[in-house]
mmCIF file of C-alpha atoms and ligand atoms in Angstrom:
data_model
loop_
_atom_site.group_PDB
_atom_site.id
_atom_site.type_symbol
_atom_site.label_atom_id
_atom_site.label_comp_id
_atom_site.label_asym_id
_atom_site.label_seq_id
_atom_site.Cartn_x
_atom_site.Cartn_y
_atom_site.Cartn_z
ATOM 1 C CA MET I 187 -0.007 0.149 -0.032
ATOM 2 C CA SER I 188 1.485 3.065 -1.296
ATOM 3 C CA GLN I 189 0.182 7.016 -0.651
ATOM 4 C CA PHE I 190 0.696 7.281 -4.221
ATOM 5 C CA ASP I 191 -1.747 4.017 -5.198
ATOM 6 C CA SER I 192 -4.388 6.776 -6.682
ATOM 7 C CA VAL I 193 -1.920 8.265 -8.718
ATOM 8 C CA THR I 194 -2.931 7.114 -12.486
ATOM 9 C CA LEU I 195 -0.682 7.717 -15.153
ATOM 10 C CA ALA I 196 -1.135 10.885 -17.236
ATOM 11 C CA PRO I 197 -1.265 10.797 -21.025
ATOM 12 C CA PRO I 198 2.380 12.228 -22.626
ATOM 13 C CA ASP I 199 2.122 15.665 -23.807
ATOM 14 C CA PRO I 200 1.614 15.275 -27.267
ATOM 15 C CA ILE I 201 3.803 17.868 -28.395
ATOM 16 C CA LEU I 202 6.724 17.930 -26.273
ATOM 17 C CA SER I 203 6.683 14.269 -25.728
ATOM 18 C CA LEU I 204 7.963 13.812 -29.728
ATOM 19 C CA THR I 205 10.973 15.447 -28.660
ATOM 20 C CA GLY I 206 11.726 12.867 -26.301
ATOM 21 C CA ALA I 207 10.897 9.973 -28.581
ATOM 22 C CA PHE I 208 12.796 11.681 -31.209
ATOM 23 C CA LYS I 209 15.984 12.147 -29.671
ATOM 24 C CA ALA I 210 15.580 8.620 -28.679
ATOM 25 C CA ASP I 211 15.230 7.426 -32.214
ATOM 26 C CA PRO I 212 18.630 6.295 -33.667
ATOM 27 C CA ASN I 213 17.805 6.491 -37.078
ATOM 28 C CA PRO I 214 20.347 9.170 -37.971
ATOM 29 C CA GLU I 215 17.955 10.434 -41.376
ATOM 30 C CA LYS I 216 15.286 10.990 -38.463
ATOM 31 C CA ILE I 217 13.254 14.556 -39.329
ATOM 32 C CA ASN I 218 11.811 16.467 -36.330
ATOM 33 C CA LEU I 219 8.864 18.265 -37.786
ATOM 34 C CA SER I 220 6.791 18.343 -34.239
ATOM 35 C CA VAL I 221 7.674 21.062 -31.669
ATOM 36 C CA GLY I 222 7.267 25.009 -32.793
ATOM 37 C CA VAL I 223 10.953 25.491 -32.690
ATOM 38 C CA PHE I 224 12.964 27.105 -35.563
ATOM 39 C CA VAL I 225 15.839 25.389 -36.924
ATOM 40 C CA ASN I 226 17.865 26.843 -39.887
ATOM 41 C CA ASP I 227 19.308 24.804 -43.023
ATOM 42 C CA HIS I 228 21.337 23.290 -40.649
ATOM 43 C CA GLY I 229 19.187 21.630 -38.607
ATOM 44 C CA ALA I 230 20.282 23.964 -35.495
ATOM 45 C CA THR I 231 18.704 26.302 -33.622
ATOM 46 C CA PRO I 232 21.469 29.035 -32.813
ATOM 47 C CA ILE I 233 21.060 32.032 -30.569
ATOM 48 C CA LEU I 234 20.416 35.186 -32.471
ATOM 49 C CA GLU I 235 23.520 37.343 -32.597
ATOM 50 C CA THR I 236 21.420 40.235 -30.732
ATOM 51 C CA VAL I 237 20.724 37.883 -28.132
ATOM 52 C CA ARG I 238 24.571 37.337 -27.766
ATOM 53 C CA SER I 239 25.115 40.783 -27.571
ATOM 54 C CA ALA I 240 22.589 41.405 -25.047
ATOM 55 C CA GLU I 241 24.122 38.761 -22.719
ATOM 56 C CA LYS I 242 27.827 39.896 -22.959
ATOM 57 C CA ARG I 243 26.383 43.417 -22.155
ATOM 58 C CA LEU I 244 24.367 42.045 -19.544
ATOM 59 C CA ALA I 245 27.297 40.039 -17.861
ATOM 60 C CA GLU I 246 29.565 42.963 -17.719
ATOM 61 C CA THR I 247 27.007 45.745 -16.168
ATOM 62 C CA SER I 248 24.628 43.537 -13.978
ATOM 63 C CA GLU I 249 24.450 44.679 -10.653
ATOM 64 C CA THR I 250 22.121 42.122 -8.346
ATOM 65 C CA LYS I 251 20.360 38.813 -8.661
ATOM 66 C CA SER I 252 18.314 40.196 -6.073
ATOM 67 C CA TYR I 253 14.498 39.719 -6.948
ATOM 68 C CA LEU I 254 12.418 41.455 -9.612
ATOM 69 C CA PRO I 255 9.225 43.351 -8.713
ATOM 70 C CA ILE I 256 6.193 41.307 -8.638
ATOM 71 C CA THR I 257 5.425 42.047 -12.725
ATOM 72 C CA GLY I 258 8.406 42.934 -13.402
ATOM 73 C CA THR I 259 10.249 46.258 -14.257
ATOM 74 C CA PRO I 260 8.354 49.226 -15.813
ATOM 75 C CA GLN I 261 10.862 49.584 -18.295
ATOM 76 C CA TYR I 262 10.082 45.949 -19.668
ATOM 77 C CA ALA I 263 6.520 47.035 -19.016
ATOM 78 C CA SER I 264 6.501 49.904 -21.508
ATOM 79 C CA LEU I 265 9.041 48.085 -24.284
ATOM 80 C CA THR I 266 6.937 45.010 -24.573
ATOM 81 C CA GLN I 267 3.468 47.344 -25.083
ATOM 82 C CA GLN I 268 5.472 49.252 -27.766
ATOM 83 C CA LEU I 269 6.026 45.866 -29.322
ATOM 84 C CA CYS I 270 2.591 44.851 -29.345
ATOM 85 C CA PHE I 271 0.482 47.981 -29.619
ATOM 86 C CA GLY I 272 2.858 50.332 -31.347
ATOM 87 C CA GLU I 273 5.051 53.057 -30.479
ATOM 88 C CA ALA I 274 2.502 55.551 -31.037
ATOM 89 C CA SER I 275 -0.648 54.028 -28.980
ATOM 90 C CA ALA I 276 1.319 52.650 -26.619
ATOM 91 C CA THR I 277 2.080 56.214 -25.541
ATOM 92 C CA SER I 278 -1.383 56.792 -25.319
ATOM 93 C CA LEU I 279 -2.288 53.439 -23.716
ATOM 94 C CA SER I 280 0.251 53.253 -21.035
ATOM 95 C CA ASN I 281 -1.936 54.602 -18.460
ATOM 96 C CA ARG I 282 -4.824 52.095 -19.184
ATOM 97 C CA VAL I 283 -2.684 48.873 -19.955
ATOM 98 C CA ILE I 284 -1.236 46.725 -17.077
ATOM 99 C CA THR I 285 2.059 44.186 -17.454
ATOM 100 C CA ALA I 286 3.145 41.437 -16.064
ATOM 101 C CA ASP I 287 6.756 40.072 -17.305
ATOM 102 C CA THR I 288 5.849 36.432 -17.201
ATOM 103 C CA PRO I 289 7.766 33.134 -17.714
ATOM 104 C CA GLY I 290 6.755 32.466 -21.105
ATOM 105 C CA GLY I 291 3.853 32.846 -23.218
ATOM 106 C CA THR I 292 2.281 30.077 -21.167
ATOM 107 C CA GLY I 293 2.938 31.987 -17.734
ATOM 108 C CA ALA I 294 0.868 34.751 -19.285
ATOM 109 C CA LEU I 295 -1.814 32.731 -20.229
ATOM 110 C CA ARG I 296 -2.350 30.944 -16.758
ATOM 111 C CA VAL I 297 -1.866 34.239 -15.081
ATOM 112 C CA ALA I 298 -4.754 35.871 -17.293
ATOM 113 C CA GLY I 299 -6.708 32.854 -16.619
ATOM 114 C CA GLU I 300 -6.624 32.835 -13.023
ATOM 115 C CA PHE I 301 -7.189 36.237 -13.109
ATOM 116 C CA ILE I 302 -10.196 36.163 -15.432
ATOM 117 C CA LYS I 303 -11.561 33.225 -13.288
ATOM 118 C CA ASN I 304 -11.582 34.533 -9.715
ATOM 119 C CA ASN I 305 -12.233 38.187 -10.544
ATOM 120 C CA LEU I 306 -14.229 38.412 -13.648
ATOM 121 C CA ASN I 307 -17.837 37.195 -13.727
ATOM 122 C CA THR I 308 -17.038 33.871 -16.401
ATOM 123 C CA SER I 309 -16.185 30.649 -15.924
ATOM 124 C CA ASP I 310 -16.346 29.750 -19.844
ATOM 125 C CA VAL I 311 -13.406 29.833 -22.422
ATOM 126 C CA TRP I 312 -14.076 29.474 -26.172
ATOM 127 C CA LEU I 313 -10.902 27.827 -27.774
ATOM 128 C CA SER I 314 -10.413 27.787 -31.464
ATOM 129 C CA ASN I 315 -11.283 24.455 -32.953
ATOM 130 C CA PRO I 316 -8.410 23.413 -33.598
ATOM 131 C CA THR I 317 -6.043 24.852 -31.203
ATOM 132 C CA TRP I 318 -2.590 24.553 -29.555
ATOM 133 C CA ALA I 319 -2.752 21.728 -27.526
ATOM 134 C CA ASN I 320 -1.819 23.467 -24.236
ATOM 135 C CA HIS I 321 -4.836 25.792 -24.340
ATOM 136 C CA LYS I 322 -7.413 23.186 -22.835
ATOM 137 C CA GLY I 323 -5.025 22.459 -20.370
ATOM 138 C CA ILE I 324 -3.966 25.864 -19.207
ATOM 139 C CA PHE I 325 -7.735 27.145 -18.826
ATOM 140 C CA SER I 326 -8.999 23.823 -17.220
ATOM 141 C CA ALA I 327 -5.934 24.322 -14.699
ATOM 142 C CA ALA I 328 -7.242 27.822 -13.935
ATOM 143 C CA GLY I 329 -10.791 26.560 -13.462
ATOM 144 C CA PHE I 330 -12.873 27.204 -16.733
ATOM 145 C CA GLN I 331 -15.379 25.293 -18.599
ATOM 146 C CA ILE I 332 -13.960 24.692 -22.150
ATOM 147 C CA LYS I 333 -16.278 25.361 -25.092
ATOM 148 C CA THR I 334 -15.130 25.334 -29.019
ATOM 149 C CA TYR I 335 -15.788 27.764 -31.708
ATOM 150 C CA SER I 336 -15.545 26.826 -35.387
ATOM 151 C CA TYR I 337 -12.294 27.779 -37.619
ATOM 152 C CA PHE I 338 -11.105 25.184 -39.975
ATOM 153 C CA ASN I 339 -12.332 23.318 -42.750
ATOM 154 C CA SER I 340 -10.631 20.037 -42.474
ATOM 155 C CA SER I 341 -11.417 19.287 -46.140
ATOM 156 C CA SER I 342 -10.703 22.099 -47.579
ATOM 157 C CA LEU I 343 -7.723 22.678 -45.265
ATOM 158 C CA SER I 344 -8.439 26.259 -44.808
ATOM 159 C CA LEU I 345 -10.114 29.073 -42.349
ATOM 160 C CA ASP I 346 -14.026 28.227 -42.378
ATOM 161 C CA TYR I 347 -14.943 32.297 -42.109
ATOM 162 C CA GLY I 348 -18.267 31.690 -42.428
ATOM 163 C CA ALA I 349 -18.588 29.204 -39.416
ATOM 164 C CA PHE I 350 -15.874 31.542 -37.532
ATOM 165 C CA ILE I 351 -18.273 34.567 -37.697
ATOM 166 C CA GLU I 352 -21.087 32.416 -36.780
ATOM 167 C CA SER I 353 -19.582 31.157 -33.597
ATOM 168 C CA LEU I 354 -18.356 34.199 -32.589
ATOM 169 C CA ASN I 355 -21.759 35.891 -32.709
ATOM 170 C CA SER I 356 -23.520 33.143 -30.558
ATOM 171 C CA ILE I 357 -20.661 33.910 -27.858
ATOM 172 C CA PRO I 358 -22.725 35.132 -24.831
ATOM 173 C CA ALA I 359 -21.245 38.670 -23.101
ATOM 174 C CA GLY I 360 -18.901 38.057 -20.807
ATOM 175 C CA ASP I 361 -16.994 34.884 -21.851
ATOM 176 C CA LEU I 362 -13.860 34.731 -22.655
ATOM 177 C CA VAL I 363 -12.601 33.949 -26.127
ATOM 178 C CA VAL I 364 -9.210 33.012 -26.787
ATOM 179 C CA LEU I 365 -8.060 34.389 -30.297
ATOM 180 C CA HIS I 366 -4.713 33.689 -32.355
ATOM 181 C CA ALA I 367 -3.124 37.360 -33.137
ATOM 182 C CA CYS I 368 -1.290 35.621 -35.841
ATOM 183 C CA CYS I 369 0.591 32.328 -37.127
ATOM 184 C CA HIS I 370 -2.488 30.082 -36.054
ATOM 185 C CA ASN I 371 -1.391 27.269 -33.991
ATOM 186 C CA PRO I 372 -1.918 24.479 -35.285
ATOM 187 C CA THR I 373 -3.281 25.339 -38.797
ATOM 188 C CA GLY I 374 -1.114 28.565 -39.906
ATOM 189 C CA ALA I 375 -4.640 30.224 -41.557
ATOM 190 C CA ASP I 376 -4.539 33.627 -40.437
ATOM 191 C CA LEU I 377 -7.150 36.397 -40.577
ATOM 192 C CA SER I 378 -7.080 39.087 -42.965
ATOM 193 C CA PRO I 379 -7.041 43.007 -41.599
ATOM 194 C CA GLU I 380 -10.650 43.577 -42.640
ATOM 195 C CA GLN I 381 -11.449 39.742 -40.951
ATOM 196 C CA TRP I 382 -9.852 41.281 -37.764
ATOM 197 C CA ASP I 383 -11.949 44.486 -37.987
ATOM 198 C CA GLU I 384 -15.286 42.232 -38.375
ATOM 199 C CA VAL I 385 -14.216 40.276 -35.052
ATOM 200 C CA ALA I 386 -13.512 43.516 -33.487
ATOM 201 C CA LEU I 387 -16.962 44.672 -34.196
ATOM 202 C CA ILE I 388 -18.519 41.278 -33.111
ATOM 203 C CA ALA I 389 -16.645 41.416 -30.054
ATOM 204 C CA SER I 390 -17.951 45.135 -29.100
ATOM 205 C CA ASN I 391 -21.356 44.092 -30.182
ATOM 206 C CA ARG I 392 -21.595 40.881 -28.277
ATOM 207 C CA GLY I 393 -19.336 42.104 -25.030
ATOM 208 C CA TRP I 394 -17.245 38.799 -24.662
ATOM 209 C CA ILE I 395 -13.741 39.434 -23.647
ATOM 210 C CA PRO I 396 -11.167 38.966 -26.300
ATOM 211 C CA LEU I 397 -7.925 37.270 -25.166
ATOM 212 C CA LEU I 398 -5.215 37.176 -27.562
ATOM 213 C CA ASP I 399 -2.498 34.653 -27.877
ATOM 214 C CA PHE I 400 0.596 36.285 -29.635
ATOM 215 C CA ALA I 401 3.433 34.041 -29.728
ATOM 216 C CA TYR I 402 5.039 34.257 -33.402
ATOM 217 C CA GLN I 403 4.972 38.144 -33.511
ATOM 218 C CA GLY I 404 7.323 38.532 -37.071
ATOM 219 C CA PHE I 405 6.919 34.931 -38.053
ATOM 220 C CA GLY I 406 4.009 35.774 -40.423
ATOM 221 C CA SER I 407 3.827 38.793 -42.495
ATOM 222 C CA ASP I 408 6.130 41.280 -40.252
ATOM 223 C CA ILE I 409 6.425 42.783 -36.594
ATOM 224 C CA ASP I 410 4.107 45.326 -37.249
ATOM 225 C CA GLN I 411 1.488 43.594 -39.911
ATOM 226 C CA ASP I 412 1.369 40.600 -37.253
ATOM 227 C CA ALA I 413 -0.002 42.801 -34.546
ATOM 228 C CA TYR I 414 -2.834 44.351 -36.570
ATOM 229 C CA GLY I 415 -5.250 42.252 -34.231
ATOM 230 C CA PRO I 416 -4.070 43.192 -30.944
ATOM 231 C CA ARG I 417 -4.243 47.030 -32.005
ATOM 232 C CA ARG I 418 -7.293 46.570 -34.222
ATOM 233 C CA LEU I 419 -8.681 44.869 -31.084
ATOM 234 C CA ALA I 420 -7.245 47.845 -28.414
ATOM 235 C CA GLU I 421 -9.202 50.009 -30.592
ATOM 236 C CA THR I 422 -12.413 49.046 -29.371
ATOM 237 C CA GLY I 423 -12.382 50.183 -25.807
ATOM 238 C CA LEU I 424 -12.854 46.656 -24.572
ATOM 239 C CA PRO I 425 -11.268 44.884 -22.007
ATOM 240 C CA LEU I 426 -8.428 43.050 -23.867
ATOM 241 C CA PHE I 427 -5.799 40.720 -22.808
ATOM 242 C CA VAL I 428 -2.820 39.981 -24.789
ATOM 243 C CA CYS I 429 -0.378 36.620 -23.939
ATOM 244 C CA GLN I 430 3.058 37.598 -25.726
ATOM 245 C CA SER I 431 5.665 34.931 -26.118
ATOM 246 C CA PHE I 432 8.920 35.692 -26.711
ATOM 247 C CA SER I 433 10.635 31.927 -27.028
ATOM 248 C CA LYS I 434 10.469 31.940 -30.952
ATOM 249 C CA ASN I 435 10.913 35.888 -32.402
ATOM 250 C CA PHE I 436 14.097 36.179 -29.646
ATOM 251 C CA GLY I 437 14.733 32.143 -29.773
ATOM 252 C CA LEU I 438 14.276 32.546 -26.008
ATOM 253 C CA TYR I 439 12.797 29.173 -25.854
ATOM 254 C CA ARG I 440 14.425 28.070 -22.640
ATOM 255 C CA GLU I 441 14.896 31.266 -20.847
ATOM 256 C CA ARG I 442 11.141 31.632 -20.723
ATOM 257 C CA VAL I 443 10.025 35.165 -21.417
ATOM 258 C CA GLY I 444 6.857 36.601 -22.403
ATOM 259 C CA ALA I 445 4.284 39.451 -21.039
ATOM 260 C CA LEU I 446 0.718 39.809 -20.199
ATOM 261 C CA HIS I 447 -1.001 42.784 -21.197
ATOM 262 C CA VAL I 448 -4.428 43.406 -19.568
ATOM 263 C CA LEU I 449 -6.478 46.807 -21.406
ATOM 264 C CA THR I 450 -8.420 48.644 -18.762
ATOM 265 C CA ASP I 451 -10.275 51.913 -18.568
ATOM 266 C CA GLY I 452 -7.180 53.455 -16.383
ATOM 267 C CA GLY I 453 -7.283 55.202 -13.248
ATOM 268 C CA ASP I 454 -9.022 53.194 -10.324
ATOM 269 C CA GLU I 455 -9.756 50.281 -12.508
ATOM 270 C CA ALA I 456 -6.319 49.897 -13.422
ATOM 271 C CA GLU I 457 -5.122 50.089 -9.809
ATOM 272 C CA ARG I 458 -7.374 47.276 -8.922
ATOM 273 C CA VAL I 459 -6.929 45.087 -11.987
ATOM 274 C CA ALA I 460 -2.954 45.567 -11.164
ATOM 275 C CA SER I 461 -3.504 44.296 -7.902
ATOM 276 C CA GLN I 462 -5.188 41.204 -8.915
ATOM 277 C CA VAL I 463 -2.988 40.287 -11.036
ATOM 278 C CA LYS I 464 -0.131 40.576 -8.759
ATOM 279 C CA ILE I 465 -2.089 37.984 -6.800
ATOM 280 C CA SER I 466 -2.131 35.502 -9.642
ATOM 281 C CA VAL I 467 1.431 35.993 -10.105
ATOM 282 C CA ARG I 468 2.405 36.093 -6.237
ATOM 283 C CA THR I 469 0.669 32.546 -5.948
ATOM 284 C CA ASN I 470 2.360 30.797 -8.732
ATOM 285 C CA TYR I 471 5.754 32.233 -9.110
ATOM 286 C CA SER I 472 6.145 34.888 -6.764
ATOM 287 C CA ASN I 473 7.866 37.355 -9.251
ATOM 288 C CA PRO I 474 9.314 36.732 -12.606
ATOM 289 C CA PRO I 475 12.539 35.250 -13.773
ATOM 290 C CA ALA I 476 14.906 37.994 -14.606
ATOM 291 C CA HIS I 477 17.545 36.711 -17.331
ATOM 292 C CA GLY I 478 15.480 36.353 -20.595
ATOM 293 C CA GLY I 479 13.243 39.647 -19.806
ATOM 294 C CA ALA I 480 16.502 41.680 -19.017
ATOM 295 C CA ILE I 481 17.874 40.296 -23.209
ATOM 296 C CA VAL I 482 14.382 41.352 -24.524
ATOM 297 C CA GLU I 483 14.428 44.492 -22.447
ATOM 298 C CA THR I 484 18.448 45.327 -23.507
ATOM 299 C CA ILE I 485 17.444 44.809 -26.925
ATOM 300 C CA LEU I 486 14.342 46.696 -27.570
ATOM 301 C CA ASN I 487 15.713 49.654 -25.501
ATOM 302 C CA ASP I 488 18.975 50.478 -28.022
ATOM 303 C CA GLU I 489 17.818 51.261 -31.446
ATOM 304 C CA THR I 490 20.807 49.600 -32.942
ATOM 305 C CA MET I 491 20.040 46.435 -31.466
ATOM 306 C CA LYS I 492 16.397 46.614 -32.073
ATOM 307 C CA GLU I 493 17.185 47.181 -35.551
ATOM 308 C CA LYS I 494 19.279 44.207 -35.964
ATOM 309 C CA TRP I 495 16.796 41.691 -34.278
ATOM 310 C CA ILE I 496 14.112 42.679 -36.431
ATOM 311 C CA ALA I 497 16.260 41.697 -39.374
ATOM 312 C CA GLU I 498 17.021 38.319 -38.045
ATOM 313 C CA VAL I 499 12.929 38.052 -37.346
ATOM 314 C CA ALA I 500 12.931 38.770 -41.123
ATOM 315 C CA SER I 501 15.490 36.137 -41.933
ATOM 316 C CA MET I 502 13.862 33.343 -39.771
ATOM 317 C CA ARG I 503 10.595 33.998 -41.425
ATOM 318 C CA GLU I 504 11.900 34.271 -45.140
ATOM 319 C CA ARG I 505 13.583 30.929 -44.398
ATOM 320 C CA ILE I 506 10.259 29.341 -43.620
ATOM 321 C CA GLN I 507 8.159 31.123 -46.369
ATOM 322 C CA ASN I 508 11.106 29.792 -48.698
ATOM 323 C CA VAL I 509 10.694 26.113 -47.251
ATOM 324 C CA ARG I 510 7.028 26.346 -47.666
ATOM 325 C CA HIS I 511 7.801 26.853 -51.550
ATOM 326 C CA GLN I 512 10.295 24.253 -51.808
ATOM 327 C CA PHE I 513 8.470 21.165 -49.965
ATOM 328 C CA VAL I 514 5.316 22.026 -52.454
ATOM 329 C CA SER I 515 7.886 21.329 -55.408
ATOM 330 C CA ALA I 516 9.380 18.848 -53.733
ATOM 331 C CA LEU I 517 6.164 16.918 -52.942
ATOM 332 C CA SER I 518 5.110 17.504 -56.492
ATOM 333 C CA ASN I 519 8.509 16.348 -58.055
ATOM 334 C CA ALA I 520 8.183 13.137 -55.770
ATOM 335 C CA GLY I 521 4.885 12.616 -57.510
ATOM 336 C CA VAL I 522 2.648 13.018 -54.666
ATOM 337 C CA ALA I 523 -0.952 13.321 -56.079
ATOM 338 C CA ARG I 524 -2.189 15.271 -53.394
ATOM 339 C CA ASP I 525 -2.612 18.736 -53.960
ATOM 340 C CA PHE I 526 -0.234 20.985 -51.016
ATOM 341 C CA SER I 527 -0.388 24.140 -52.568
ATOM 342 C CA PHE I 528 -2.454 25.339 -49.634
ATOM 343 C CA LEU I 529 1.216 25.131 -47.588
ATOM 344 C CA ILE I 530 2.320 28.323 -49.087
ATOM 345 C CA LYS I 531 -0.813 29.993 -48.160
ATOM 346 C CA GLN I 532 -0.316 29.303 -44.511
ATOM 347 C CA LYS I 533 1.438 31.575 -42.265
ATOM 348 C CA GLY I 534 3.979 30.730 -39.264
ATOM 349 C CA MET I 535 6.200 27.823 -38.196
ATOM 350 C CA PHE I 536 2.811 25.755 -38.768
ATOM 351 C CA SER I 537 0.850 23.432 -41.522
ATOM 352 C CA PHE I 538 -2.191 21.283 -40.828
ATOM 353 C CA THR I 539 -1.447 18.587 -43.647
ATOM 354 C CA GLY I 540 -4.592 16.942 -43.134
ATOM 355 C CA LEU I 541 -2.684 13.732 -42.292
ATOM 356 C CA THR I 542 -4.526 11.456 -39.908
ATOM 357 C CA LYS I 543 -3.172 10.232 -36.582
ATOM 358 C CA GLU I 544 -2.583 6.973 -38.204
ATOM 359 C CA GLN I 545 -0.566 8.243 -41.061
ATOM 360 C CA ALA I 546 1.420 10.457 -38.119
ATOM 361 C CA GLN I 547 1.907 7.310 -36.380
ATOM 362 C CA LYS I 548 2.770 5.569 -39.510
ATOM 363 C CA LEU I 549 5.352 8.451 -40.222
ATOM 364 C CA ARG I 550 7.170 8.063 -37.058
ATOM 365 C CA ALA I 551 7.527 4.301 -36.848
ATOM 366 C CA ASP I 552 8.541 3.507 -40.209
ATOM 367 C CA TYR I 553 10.247 6.477 -41.446
ATOM 368 C CA SER I 554 11.406 8.308 -38.281
ATOM 369 C CA ILE I 555 9.720 11.383 -39.499
ATOM 370 C CA TYR I 556 8.105 13.269 -36.402
ATOM 371 C CA ILE I 557 4.861 14.872 -36.908
ATOM 372 C CA VAL I 558 2.020 15.808 -34.264
ATOM 373 C CA ASP I 559 -1.194 13.429 -34.126
ATOM 374 C CA SER I 560 -2.984 16.124 -35.222
ATOM 375 C CA GLY I 561 -1.165 16.265 -38.676
ATOM 376 C CA ARG I 562 0.565 19.411 -37.594
ATOM 377 C CA ILE I 563 3.905 19.954 -39.004
ATOM 378 C CA ASN I 564 6.427 22.383 -37.804
ATOM 379 C CA VAL I 565 7.877 23.664 -41.432
ATOM 380 C CA ALA I 566 10.785 25.003 -40.255
ATOM 381 C CA GLY I 567 12.047 21.925 -39.382
ATOM 382 C CA LEU I 568 12.596 21.214 -42.833
ATOM 383 C CA THR I 569 16.057 21.299 -44.313
ATOM 384 C CA SER I 570 18.050 21.267 -47.605
ATOM 385 C CA GLU I 571 18.953 17.946 -46.422
ATOM 386 C CA ASN I 572 15.841 16.068 -45.112
ATOM 387 C CA LEU I 573 13.463 17.808 -47.631
ATOM 388 C CA SER I 574 13.146 15.264 -50.258
ATOM 389 C CA ARG I 575 13.466 12.235 -47.848
ATOM 390 C CA ALA I 576 10.316 13.778 -46.257
ATOM 391 C CA ALA I 577 8.757 14.365 -49.570
ATOM 392 C CA GLY I 578 9.554 10.643 -50.750
ATOM 393 C CA ALA I 579 8.019 9.361 -47.023
ATOM 394 C CA LEU I 580 4.656 11.300 -48.131
ATOM 395 C CA LYS I 581 4.763 9.842 -51.634
ATOM 396 C CA GLU I 582 5.257 6.404 -50.142
ATOM 397 C CA LEU I 583 2.210 6.960 -47.439
ATOM 398 C CA LEU I 584 -0.078 8.888 -49.909
ATOM 399 C CA GLY I 585 0.665 7.465 -53.900
HETATM 400 C C1 LIG P 966 4.345 24.253 -30.121
HETATM 401 O O1 LIG P 966 3.340 24.303 -30.347
HETATM 402 O O2 LIG P 966 4.858 23.180 -30.561
HETATM 403 C C2 LIG P 966 5.003 25.391 -29.241
HETATM 404 O O3 LIG P 966 4.290 26.214 -28.745
HETATM 405 C C3 LIG P 966 5.806 24.715 -28.061
HETATM 406 C C4 LIG P 966 5.048 23.960 -27.093
HETATM 407 O O4 LIG P 966 5.256 24.599 -25.901
HETATM 408 O O5 LIG P 966 3.962 23.316 -27.393
#
């Protein structure tokens, strides 16, 4: 008899468990298209040059490892607000936005979830169908009932805009609605500016609360265009939550860096919201880890470094866009009959291939090609070396 007899075995994480399986696979030709991590054409995830410079500067100038404030430094708040909302708007919104420096986008989502569940009058959250596998876990852990809105047509492998709008129009006032700001994970199917305009209108008319998961700024079109959704929703005057991650665009995955922005009416309301956000942070991790945030702050606070960082993000984005084109050609050259040209239209790291769970598992077992069971691939995992092998495997699998 053990106290742990009551512990049941949890299923492995649908995304992160594949990294372990990939590492353990002895096949020298194995290909990892599972977790959303950028790799260059040599299959490496190097530290960005701007990050390296910022770390050197910090190593020479940092004076303490004492605690940060519960929600991080005011400078981090202001710089990340500028990135999210644009410099001009950030200045006018600064008295209304509450920012917390969080451990990654996941930390931001969890703090937001807990704050909303404990302080606002809702316990229903609406997630995109499909969505990032961890959204459900995060919001369930914060005490929410999970509901889904239509987003993607799995036959045409594209955004089902009509069904999406119909769903948004049926969501009750006060419920929380999680939207992907750009580079929709897992489908890569994004909203156009006009479609965001309509979403903003529906949010205003219906009175539900938008929360934008913003993990891929710069990986879709560019830093500013990818921020259209958060910036447009900020104009509505509605309460708004934005969860930023700097894992991908600063390549700071393991440092766990992100930010939660809550748009309030300002004044006394801002003060009350800030006090409760602090409670969520304090009871979860007390105050944020410093190193990753200090890197982001150093880069964004130095015009030359920031310009260089924007160029580094552009070169990651361009590589992903090129690979999308190359993969579509490689599939057609390999004689794959199915039309994969939709890959070119999708944005960011991910594409929904339409492959079934059985096909994903067969790719893993027979070809050592790792994709998520949902059929999601991380396009950035394709390189000049593995592209034709991946296309050949798909030819054998699909004919
Ligand atoms: C992904 O979707 O692969 C990334 O966001 C990594 C993760 O934590 O799941």
